[in-house]
PDB file of C-alpha atoms in Angstrom:
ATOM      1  CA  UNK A 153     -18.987  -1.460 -34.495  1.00  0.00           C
ATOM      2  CA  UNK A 154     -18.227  -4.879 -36.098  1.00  0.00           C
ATOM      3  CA  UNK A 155     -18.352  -7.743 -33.904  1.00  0.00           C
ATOM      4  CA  UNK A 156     -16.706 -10.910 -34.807  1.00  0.00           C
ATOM      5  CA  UNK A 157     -18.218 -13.984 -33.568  1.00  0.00           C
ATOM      6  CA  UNK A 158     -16.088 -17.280 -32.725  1.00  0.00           C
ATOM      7  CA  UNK A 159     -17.174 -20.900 -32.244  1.00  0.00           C
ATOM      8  CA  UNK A 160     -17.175 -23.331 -30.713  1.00  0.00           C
ATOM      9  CA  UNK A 161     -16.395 -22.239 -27.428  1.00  0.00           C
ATOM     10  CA  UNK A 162     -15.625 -25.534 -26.217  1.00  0.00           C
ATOM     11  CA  UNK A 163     -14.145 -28.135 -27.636  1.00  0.00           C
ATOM     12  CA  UNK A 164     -13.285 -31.769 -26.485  1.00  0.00           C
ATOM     13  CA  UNK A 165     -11.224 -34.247 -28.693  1.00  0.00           C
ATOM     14  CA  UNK A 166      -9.096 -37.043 -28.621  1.00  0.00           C
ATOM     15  CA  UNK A 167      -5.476 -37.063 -28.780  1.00  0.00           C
ATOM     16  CA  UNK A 168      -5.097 -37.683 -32.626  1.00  0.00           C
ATOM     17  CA  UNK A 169      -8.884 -36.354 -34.022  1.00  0.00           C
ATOM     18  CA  UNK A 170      -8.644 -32.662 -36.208  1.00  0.00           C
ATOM     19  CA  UNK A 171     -10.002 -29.736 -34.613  1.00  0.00           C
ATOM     20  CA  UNK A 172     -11.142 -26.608 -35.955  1.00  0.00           C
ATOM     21  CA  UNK A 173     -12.448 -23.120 -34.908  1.00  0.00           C
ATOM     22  CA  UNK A 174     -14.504 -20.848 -37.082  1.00  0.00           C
ATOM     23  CA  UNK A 175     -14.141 -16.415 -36.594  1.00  0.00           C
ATOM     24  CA  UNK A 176     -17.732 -14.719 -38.402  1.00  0.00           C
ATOM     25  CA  UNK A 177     -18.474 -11.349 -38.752  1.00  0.00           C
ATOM     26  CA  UNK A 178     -21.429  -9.472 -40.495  1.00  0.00           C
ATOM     27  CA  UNK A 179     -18.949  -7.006 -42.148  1.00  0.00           C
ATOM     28  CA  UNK A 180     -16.091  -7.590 -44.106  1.00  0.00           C
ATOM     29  CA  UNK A 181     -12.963  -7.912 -42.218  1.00  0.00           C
ATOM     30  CA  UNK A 182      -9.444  -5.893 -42.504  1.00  0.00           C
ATOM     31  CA  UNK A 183      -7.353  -8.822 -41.650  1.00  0.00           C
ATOM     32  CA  UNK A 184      -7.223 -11.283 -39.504  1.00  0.00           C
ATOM     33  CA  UNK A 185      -4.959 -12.862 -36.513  1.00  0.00           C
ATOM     34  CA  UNK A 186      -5.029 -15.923 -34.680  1.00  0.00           C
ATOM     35  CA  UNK A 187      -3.184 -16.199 -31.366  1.00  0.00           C
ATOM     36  CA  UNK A 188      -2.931 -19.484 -29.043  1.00  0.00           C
ATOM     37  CA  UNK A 189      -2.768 -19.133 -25.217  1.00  0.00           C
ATOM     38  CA  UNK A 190      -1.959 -22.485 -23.466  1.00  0.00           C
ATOM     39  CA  UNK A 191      -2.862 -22.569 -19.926  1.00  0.00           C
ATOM     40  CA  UNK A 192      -1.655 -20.190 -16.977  1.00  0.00           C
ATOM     41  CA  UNK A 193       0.070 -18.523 -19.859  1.00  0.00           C
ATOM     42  CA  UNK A 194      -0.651 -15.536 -22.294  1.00  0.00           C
ATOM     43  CA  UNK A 195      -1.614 -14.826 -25.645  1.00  0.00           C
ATOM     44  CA  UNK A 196       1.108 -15.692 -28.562  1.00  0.00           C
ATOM     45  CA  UNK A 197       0.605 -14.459 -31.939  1.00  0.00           C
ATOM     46  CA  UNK A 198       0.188 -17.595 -34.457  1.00  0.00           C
ATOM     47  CA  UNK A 199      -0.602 -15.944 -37.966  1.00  0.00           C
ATOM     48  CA  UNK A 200      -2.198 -12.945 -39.812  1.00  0.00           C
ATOM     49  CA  UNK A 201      -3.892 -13.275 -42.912  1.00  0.00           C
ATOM     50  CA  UNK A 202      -4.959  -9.794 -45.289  1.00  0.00           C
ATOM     51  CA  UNK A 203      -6.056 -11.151 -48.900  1.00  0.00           C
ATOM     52  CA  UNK A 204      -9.347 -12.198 -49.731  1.00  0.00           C
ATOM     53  CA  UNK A 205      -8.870 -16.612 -49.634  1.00  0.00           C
ATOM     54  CA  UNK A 206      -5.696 -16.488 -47.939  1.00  0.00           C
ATOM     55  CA  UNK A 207      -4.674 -20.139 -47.128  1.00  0.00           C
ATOM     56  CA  UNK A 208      -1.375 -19.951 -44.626  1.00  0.00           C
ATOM     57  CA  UNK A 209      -0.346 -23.597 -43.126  1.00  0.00           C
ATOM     58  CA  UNK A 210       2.262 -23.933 -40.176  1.00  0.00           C
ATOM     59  CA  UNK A 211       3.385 -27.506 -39.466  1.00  0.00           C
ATOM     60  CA  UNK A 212      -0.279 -29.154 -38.475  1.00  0.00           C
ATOM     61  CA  UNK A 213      -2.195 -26.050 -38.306  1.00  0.00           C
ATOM     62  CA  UNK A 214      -4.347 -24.218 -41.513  1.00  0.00           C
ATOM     63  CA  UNK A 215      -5.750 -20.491 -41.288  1.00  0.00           C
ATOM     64  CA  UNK A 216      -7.961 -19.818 -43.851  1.00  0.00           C
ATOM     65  CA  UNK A 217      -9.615 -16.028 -45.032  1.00  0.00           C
ATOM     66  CA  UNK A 218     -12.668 -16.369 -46.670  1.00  0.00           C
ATOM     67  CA  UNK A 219     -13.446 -15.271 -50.502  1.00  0.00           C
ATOM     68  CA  UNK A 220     -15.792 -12.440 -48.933  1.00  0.00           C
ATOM     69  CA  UNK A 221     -13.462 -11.586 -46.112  1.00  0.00           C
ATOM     70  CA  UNK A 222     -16.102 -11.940 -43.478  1.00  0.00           C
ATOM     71  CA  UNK A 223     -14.839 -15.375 -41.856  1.00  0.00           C
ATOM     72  CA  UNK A 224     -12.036 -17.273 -40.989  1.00  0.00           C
ATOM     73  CA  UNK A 225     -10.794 -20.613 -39.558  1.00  0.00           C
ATOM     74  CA  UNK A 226      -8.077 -22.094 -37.552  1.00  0.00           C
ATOM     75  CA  UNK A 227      -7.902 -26.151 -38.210  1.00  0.00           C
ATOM     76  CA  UNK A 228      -5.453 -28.402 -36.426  1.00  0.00           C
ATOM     77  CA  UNK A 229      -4.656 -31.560 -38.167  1.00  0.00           C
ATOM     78  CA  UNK A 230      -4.042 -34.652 -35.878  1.00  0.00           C
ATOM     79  CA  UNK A 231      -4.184 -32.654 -32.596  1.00  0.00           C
ATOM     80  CA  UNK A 232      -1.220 -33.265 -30.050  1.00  0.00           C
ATOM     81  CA  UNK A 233      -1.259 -32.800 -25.964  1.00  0.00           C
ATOM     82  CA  UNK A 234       0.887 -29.736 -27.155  1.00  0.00           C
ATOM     83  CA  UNK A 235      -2.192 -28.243 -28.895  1.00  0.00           C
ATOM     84  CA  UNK A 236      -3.942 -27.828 -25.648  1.00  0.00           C
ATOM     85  CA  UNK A 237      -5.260 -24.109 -24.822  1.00  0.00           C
ATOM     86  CA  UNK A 238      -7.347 -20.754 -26.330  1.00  0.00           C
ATOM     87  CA  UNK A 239      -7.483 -20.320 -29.653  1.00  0.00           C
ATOM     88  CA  UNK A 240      -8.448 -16.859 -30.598  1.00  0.00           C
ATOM     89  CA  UNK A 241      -8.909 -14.074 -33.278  1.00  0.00           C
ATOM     90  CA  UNK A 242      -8.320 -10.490 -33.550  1.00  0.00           C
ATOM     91  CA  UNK A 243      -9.330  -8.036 -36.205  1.00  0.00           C
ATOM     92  CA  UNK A 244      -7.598  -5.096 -36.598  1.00  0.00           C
ATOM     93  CA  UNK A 245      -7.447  -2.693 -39.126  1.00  0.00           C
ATOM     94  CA  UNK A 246      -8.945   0.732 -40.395  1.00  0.00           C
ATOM     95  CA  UNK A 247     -11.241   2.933 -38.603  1.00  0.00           C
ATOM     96  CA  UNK A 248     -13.134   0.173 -37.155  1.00  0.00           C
ATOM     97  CA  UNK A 249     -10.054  -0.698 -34.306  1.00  0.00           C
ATOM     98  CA  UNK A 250      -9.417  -3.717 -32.956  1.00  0.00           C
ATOM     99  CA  UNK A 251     -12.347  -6.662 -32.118  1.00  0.00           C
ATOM    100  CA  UNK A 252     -11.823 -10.096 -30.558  1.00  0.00           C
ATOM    101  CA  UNK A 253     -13.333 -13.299 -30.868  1.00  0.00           C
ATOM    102  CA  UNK A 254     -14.011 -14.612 -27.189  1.00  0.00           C
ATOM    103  CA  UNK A 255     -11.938 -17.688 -27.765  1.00  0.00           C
ATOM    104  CA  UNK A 256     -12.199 -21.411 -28.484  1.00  0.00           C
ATOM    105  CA  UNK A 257     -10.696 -23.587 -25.531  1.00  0.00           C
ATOM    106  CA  UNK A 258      -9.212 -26.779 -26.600  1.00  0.00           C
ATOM    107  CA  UNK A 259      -9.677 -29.567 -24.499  1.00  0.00           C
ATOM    108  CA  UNK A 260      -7.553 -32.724 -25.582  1.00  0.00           C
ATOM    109  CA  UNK A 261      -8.410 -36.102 -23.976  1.00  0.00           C
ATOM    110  CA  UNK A 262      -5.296 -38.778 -24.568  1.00  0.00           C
TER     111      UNK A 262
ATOM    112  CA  UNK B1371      14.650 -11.916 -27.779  1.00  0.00           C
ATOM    113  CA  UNK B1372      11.150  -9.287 -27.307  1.00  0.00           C
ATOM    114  CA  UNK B1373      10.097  -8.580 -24.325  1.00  0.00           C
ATOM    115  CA  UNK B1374       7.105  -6.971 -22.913  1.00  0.00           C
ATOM    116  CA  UNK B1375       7.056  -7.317 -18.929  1.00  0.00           C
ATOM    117  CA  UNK B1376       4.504  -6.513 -16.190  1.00  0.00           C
ATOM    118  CA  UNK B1377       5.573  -5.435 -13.092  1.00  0.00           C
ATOM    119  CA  UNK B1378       3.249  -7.622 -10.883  1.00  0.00           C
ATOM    120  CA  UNK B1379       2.568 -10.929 -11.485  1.00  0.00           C
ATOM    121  CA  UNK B1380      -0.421 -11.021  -8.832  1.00  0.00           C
ATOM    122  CA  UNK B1381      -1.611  -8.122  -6.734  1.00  0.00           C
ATOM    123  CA  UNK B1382      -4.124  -7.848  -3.873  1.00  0.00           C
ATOM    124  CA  UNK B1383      -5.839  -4.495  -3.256  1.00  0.00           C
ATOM    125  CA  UNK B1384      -8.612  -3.320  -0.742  1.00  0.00           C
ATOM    126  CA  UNK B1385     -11.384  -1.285  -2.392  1.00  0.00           C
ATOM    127  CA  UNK B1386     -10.991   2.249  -2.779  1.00  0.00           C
ATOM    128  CA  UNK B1387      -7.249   1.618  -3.414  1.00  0.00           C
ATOM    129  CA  UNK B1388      -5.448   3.442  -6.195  1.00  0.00           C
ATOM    130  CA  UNK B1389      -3.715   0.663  -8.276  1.00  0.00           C
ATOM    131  CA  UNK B1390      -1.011   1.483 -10.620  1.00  0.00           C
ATOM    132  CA  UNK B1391       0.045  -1.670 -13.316  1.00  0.00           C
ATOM    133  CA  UNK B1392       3.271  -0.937 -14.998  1.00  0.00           C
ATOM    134  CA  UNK B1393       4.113  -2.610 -18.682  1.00  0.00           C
ATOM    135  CA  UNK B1394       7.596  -2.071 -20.120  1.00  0.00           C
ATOM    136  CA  UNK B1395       8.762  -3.213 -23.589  1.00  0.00           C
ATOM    137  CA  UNK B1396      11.919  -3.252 -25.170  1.00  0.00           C
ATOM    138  CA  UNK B1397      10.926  -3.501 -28.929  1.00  0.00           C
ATOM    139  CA  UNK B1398      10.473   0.110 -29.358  1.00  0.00           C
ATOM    140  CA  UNK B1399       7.340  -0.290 -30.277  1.00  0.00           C
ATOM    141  CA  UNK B1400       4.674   2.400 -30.753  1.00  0.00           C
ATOM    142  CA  UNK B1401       1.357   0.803 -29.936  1.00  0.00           C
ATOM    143  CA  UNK B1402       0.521  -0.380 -26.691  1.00  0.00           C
ATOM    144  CA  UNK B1403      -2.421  -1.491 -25.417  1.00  0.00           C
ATOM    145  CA  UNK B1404      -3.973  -2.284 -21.897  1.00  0.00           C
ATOM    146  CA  UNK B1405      -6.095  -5.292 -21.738  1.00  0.00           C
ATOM    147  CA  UNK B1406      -8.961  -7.441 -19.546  1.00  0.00           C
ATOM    148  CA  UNK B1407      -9.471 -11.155 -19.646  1.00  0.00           C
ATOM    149  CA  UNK B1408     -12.501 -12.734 -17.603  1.00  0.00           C
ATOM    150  CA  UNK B1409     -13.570 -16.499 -18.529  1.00  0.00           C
ATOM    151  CA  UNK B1410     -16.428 -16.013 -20.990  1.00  0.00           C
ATOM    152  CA  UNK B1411     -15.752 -12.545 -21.931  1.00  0.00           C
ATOM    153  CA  UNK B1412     -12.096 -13.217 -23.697  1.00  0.00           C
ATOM    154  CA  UNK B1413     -10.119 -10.213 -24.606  1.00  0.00           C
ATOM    155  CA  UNK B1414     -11.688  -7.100 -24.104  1.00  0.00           C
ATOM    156  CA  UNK B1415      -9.262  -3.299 -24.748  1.00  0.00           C
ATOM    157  CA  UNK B1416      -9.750  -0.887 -21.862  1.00  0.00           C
ATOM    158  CA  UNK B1417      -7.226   1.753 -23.345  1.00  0.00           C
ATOM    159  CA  UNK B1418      -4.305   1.859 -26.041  1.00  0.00           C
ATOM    160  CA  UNK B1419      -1.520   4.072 -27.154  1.00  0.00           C
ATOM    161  CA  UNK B1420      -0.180   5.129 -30.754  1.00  0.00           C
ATOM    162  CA  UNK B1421       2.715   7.444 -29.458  1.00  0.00           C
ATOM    163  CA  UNK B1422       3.949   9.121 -26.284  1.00  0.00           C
ATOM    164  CA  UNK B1423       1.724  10.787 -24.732  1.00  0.00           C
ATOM    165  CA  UNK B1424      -1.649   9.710 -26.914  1.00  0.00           C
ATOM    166  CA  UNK B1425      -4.319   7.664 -25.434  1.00  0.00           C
ATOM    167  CA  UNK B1426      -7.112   6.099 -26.654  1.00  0.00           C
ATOM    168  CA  UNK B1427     -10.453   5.065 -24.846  1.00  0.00           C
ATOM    169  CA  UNK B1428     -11.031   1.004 -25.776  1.00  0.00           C
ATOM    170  CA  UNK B1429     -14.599  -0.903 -25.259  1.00  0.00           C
ATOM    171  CA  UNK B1430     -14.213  -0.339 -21.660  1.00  0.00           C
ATOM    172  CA  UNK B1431     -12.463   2.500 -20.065  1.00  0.00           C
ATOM    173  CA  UNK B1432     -14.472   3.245 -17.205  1.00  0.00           C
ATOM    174  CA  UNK B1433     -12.608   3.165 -14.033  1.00  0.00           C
ATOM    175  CA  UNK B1434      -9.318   3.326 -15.757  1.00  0.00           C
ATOM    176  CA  UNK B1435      -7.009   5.761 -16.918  1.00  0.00           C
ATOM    177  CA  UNK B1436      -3.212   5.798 -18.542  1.00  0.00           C
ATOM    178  CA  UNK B1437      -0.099   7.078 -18.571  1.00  0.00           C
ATOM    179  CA  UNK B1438       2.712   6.894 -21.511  1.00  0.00           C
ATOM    180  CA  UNK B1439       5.391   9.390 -20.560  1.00  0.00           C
ATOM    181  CA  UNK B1440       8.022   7.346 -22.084  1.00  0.00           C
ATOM    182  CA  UNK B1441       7.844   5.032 -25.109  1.00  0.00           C
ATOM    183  CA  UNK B1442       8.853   1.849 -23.640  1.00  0.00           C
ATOM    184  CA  UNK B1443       6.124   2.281 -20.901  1.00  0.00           C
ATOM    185  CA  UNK B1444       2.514   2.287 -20.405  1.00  0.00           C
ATOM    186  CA  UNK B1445       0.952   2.777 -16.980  1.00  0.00           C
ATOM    187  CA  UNK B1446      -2.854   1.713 -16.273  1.00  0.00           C
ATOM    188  CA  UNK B1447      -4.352   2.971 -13.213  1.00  0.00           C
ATOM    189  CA  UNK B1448      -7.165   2.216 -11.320  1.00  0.00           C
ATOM    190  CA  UNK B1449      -8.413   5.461  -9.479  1.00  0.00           C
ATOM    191  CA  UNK B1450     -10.335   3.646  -6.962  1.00  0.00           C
ATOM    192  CA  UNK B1451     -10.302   0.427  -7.531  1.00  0.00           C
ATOM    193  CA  UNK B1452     -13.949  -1.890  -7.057  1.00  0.00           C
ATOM    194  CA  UNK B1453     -14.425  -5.785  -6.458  1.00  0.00           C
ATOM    195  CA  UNK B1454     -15.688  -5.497 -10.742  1.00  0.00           C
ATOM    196  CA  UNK B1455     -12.283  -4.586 -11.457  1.00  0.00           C
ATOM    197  CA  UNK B1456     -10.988  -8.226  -9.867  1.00  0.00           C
ATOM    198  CA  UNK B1457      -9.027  -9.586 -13.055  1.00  0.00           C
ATOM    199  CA  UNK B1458      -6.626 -10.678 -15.447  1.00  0.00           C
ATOM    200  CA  UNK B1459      -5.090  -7.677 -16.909  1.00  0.00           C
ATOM    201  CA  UNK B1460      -2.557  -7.979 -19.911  1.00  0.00           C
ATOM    202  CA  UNK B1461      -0.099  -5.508 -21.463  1.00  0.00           C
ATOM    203  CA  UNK B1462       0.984  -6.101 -25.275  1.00  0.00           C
ATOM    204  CA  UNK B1463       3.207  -4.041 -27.839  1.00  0.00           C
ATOM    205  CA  UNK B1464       3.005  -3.898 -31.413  1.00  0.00           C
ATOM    206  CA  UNK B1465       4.644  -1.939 -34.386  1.00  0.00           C
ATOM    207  CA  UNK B1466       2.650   1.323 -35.995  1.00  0.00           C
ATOM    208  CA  UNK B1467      -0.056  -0.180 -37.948  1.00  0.00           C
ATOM    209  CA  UNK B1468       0.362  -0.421 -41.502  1.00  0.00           C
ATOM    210  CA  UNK B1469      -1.951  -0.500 -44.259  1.00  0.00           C
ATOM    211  CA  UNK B1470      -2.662  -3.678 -43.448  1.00  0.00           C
ATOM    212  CA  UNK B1471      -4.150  -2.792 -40.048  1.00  0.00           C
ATOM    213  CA  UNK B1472      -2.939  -3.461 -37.033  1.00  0.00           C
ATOM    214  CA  UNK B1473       0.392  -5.599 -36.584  1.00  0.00           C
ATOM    215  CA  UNK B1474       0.879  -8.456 -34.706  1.00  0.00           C
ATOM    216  CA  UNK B1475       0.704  -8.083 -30.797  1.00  0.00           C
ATOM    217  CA  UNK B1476       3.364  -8.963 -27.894  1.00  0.00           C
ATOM    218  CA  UNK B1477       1.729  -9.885 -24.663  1.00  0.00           C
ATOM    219  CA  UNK B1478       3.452  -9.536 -21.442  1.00  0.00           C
ATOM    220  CA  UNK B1479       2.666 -12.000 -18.712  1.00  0.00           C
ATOM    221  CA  UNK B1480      -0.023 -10.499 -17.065  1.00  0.00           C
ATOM    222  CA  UNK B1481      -1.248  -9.307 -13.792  1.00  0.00           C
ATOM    223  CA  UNK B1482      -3.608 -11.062 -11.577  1.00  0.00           C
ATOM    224  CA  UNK B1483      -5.413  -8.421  -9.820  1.00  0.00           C
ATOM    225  CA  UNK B1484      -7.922  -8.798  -7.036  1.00  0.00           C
ATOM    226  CA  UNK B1485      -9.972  -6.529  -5.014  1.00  0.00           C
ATOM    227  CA  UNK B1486     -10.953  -7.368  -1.838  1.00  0.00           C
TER     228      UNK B1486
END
């Protein structure tokens, strides 16, 4: 089945630098959703995107579909303390179910 | 304000031990979906439900099995539960999935399992 593939898996910043995470997959994804889990907590939905070069902004943060549907990314402008936790992706549609990215952990150094 | 809650929080079981996780939610929601999360695996579905009384295997249903008598609540069990099954176990909801795919998820807490 498709497999979507998500780096980095790490990543350290300073308070104030962007950060961005990248979901890939071989075959052309349904849609797309992005959830953030901070710490100790669990998984809240962020966005979803569907159409082929979907740009959605919230506040600091930019999802992006790609043209071909086979990628997306998550960037966070000016990154806060706040920002601090998983970022991951889930793709779920059609006959193909549901796959997950395994996460990018946000580290934030102040 | 949704809801999905898990009944346990953390739970400590010997081996051998049948383990029942209950997930309620209050959206009336008819997907639900039974999860595992282990540091550098992420997310992976063990089973999920479309209606009362449906069931569907996930990437890793071996040594589980569900229950969804009612629509606000799906059961996971672990028949006999192993020291592999030691784990963070999440619950989520969603609407019926649209054309779009699948809609967006509600997470409950989680349980903290471990198997001694």
């Amino acid at each position: 089945g498709q497999q979507v593939m998500q780096i980095p898996q790490y990543q350290h910043v300073q308070e104030g630098e962007d950060f961005t995470t990248y979901c890939n997959s071989s075959t052309t994804l349904s849609n797309i959703q992005w959830y953030k889990q901070r710490p100790g907590g669990h998984p809240v939905f962020l966005i979803q995107l569907v159409k082929s070069g979907e740009v959605k902004k919230q506040k600091r943060l930019t999802f992006q579909f790609g043209e071909a549907k086979k990628n997306s990314s998550l960037h966070i402008t000016a990154t806060q303390t706040t920002d601090v936790g998983t970022y991951f992706c889930i793709q779920g549609g059609g006959a193909d179910g549901l796959t997950f990215g395994k996460g990018t952990h946000l580290i934030i150094q102040p | 304000d949704v809801k999905v809650t898990q009944s346990s929080r953390y739970l400590v079981k010997r081996t051998g031990e049948k383990v029942f996780l209950e997930c309620v939610q209050d959206m009336d929601h008819e997907n639900m979906f039974w999860y595992r999360q282990d540091p550098g695996l992420g997310l992976r579905l063990i089973y999920f439900s479309y209606d009362v009384k449906m069931k569907e295997k996930g990437d890793i249903p071996e040594g589980y099995s569900v229950s969804r008598e009612k629509k606000e609540r799906f059961s996971l069990i672990l028949e006999s539960a192993s020291t592999n099954q030691t784990s963070m176990y999440l619950c989520a909801s969603s609407r019926r999935t649209g054309l779009a795919g699948y809609n967006e998820q509600f997470f409950g807490p989680g349980t903290r399992l471990t198997v001694l």
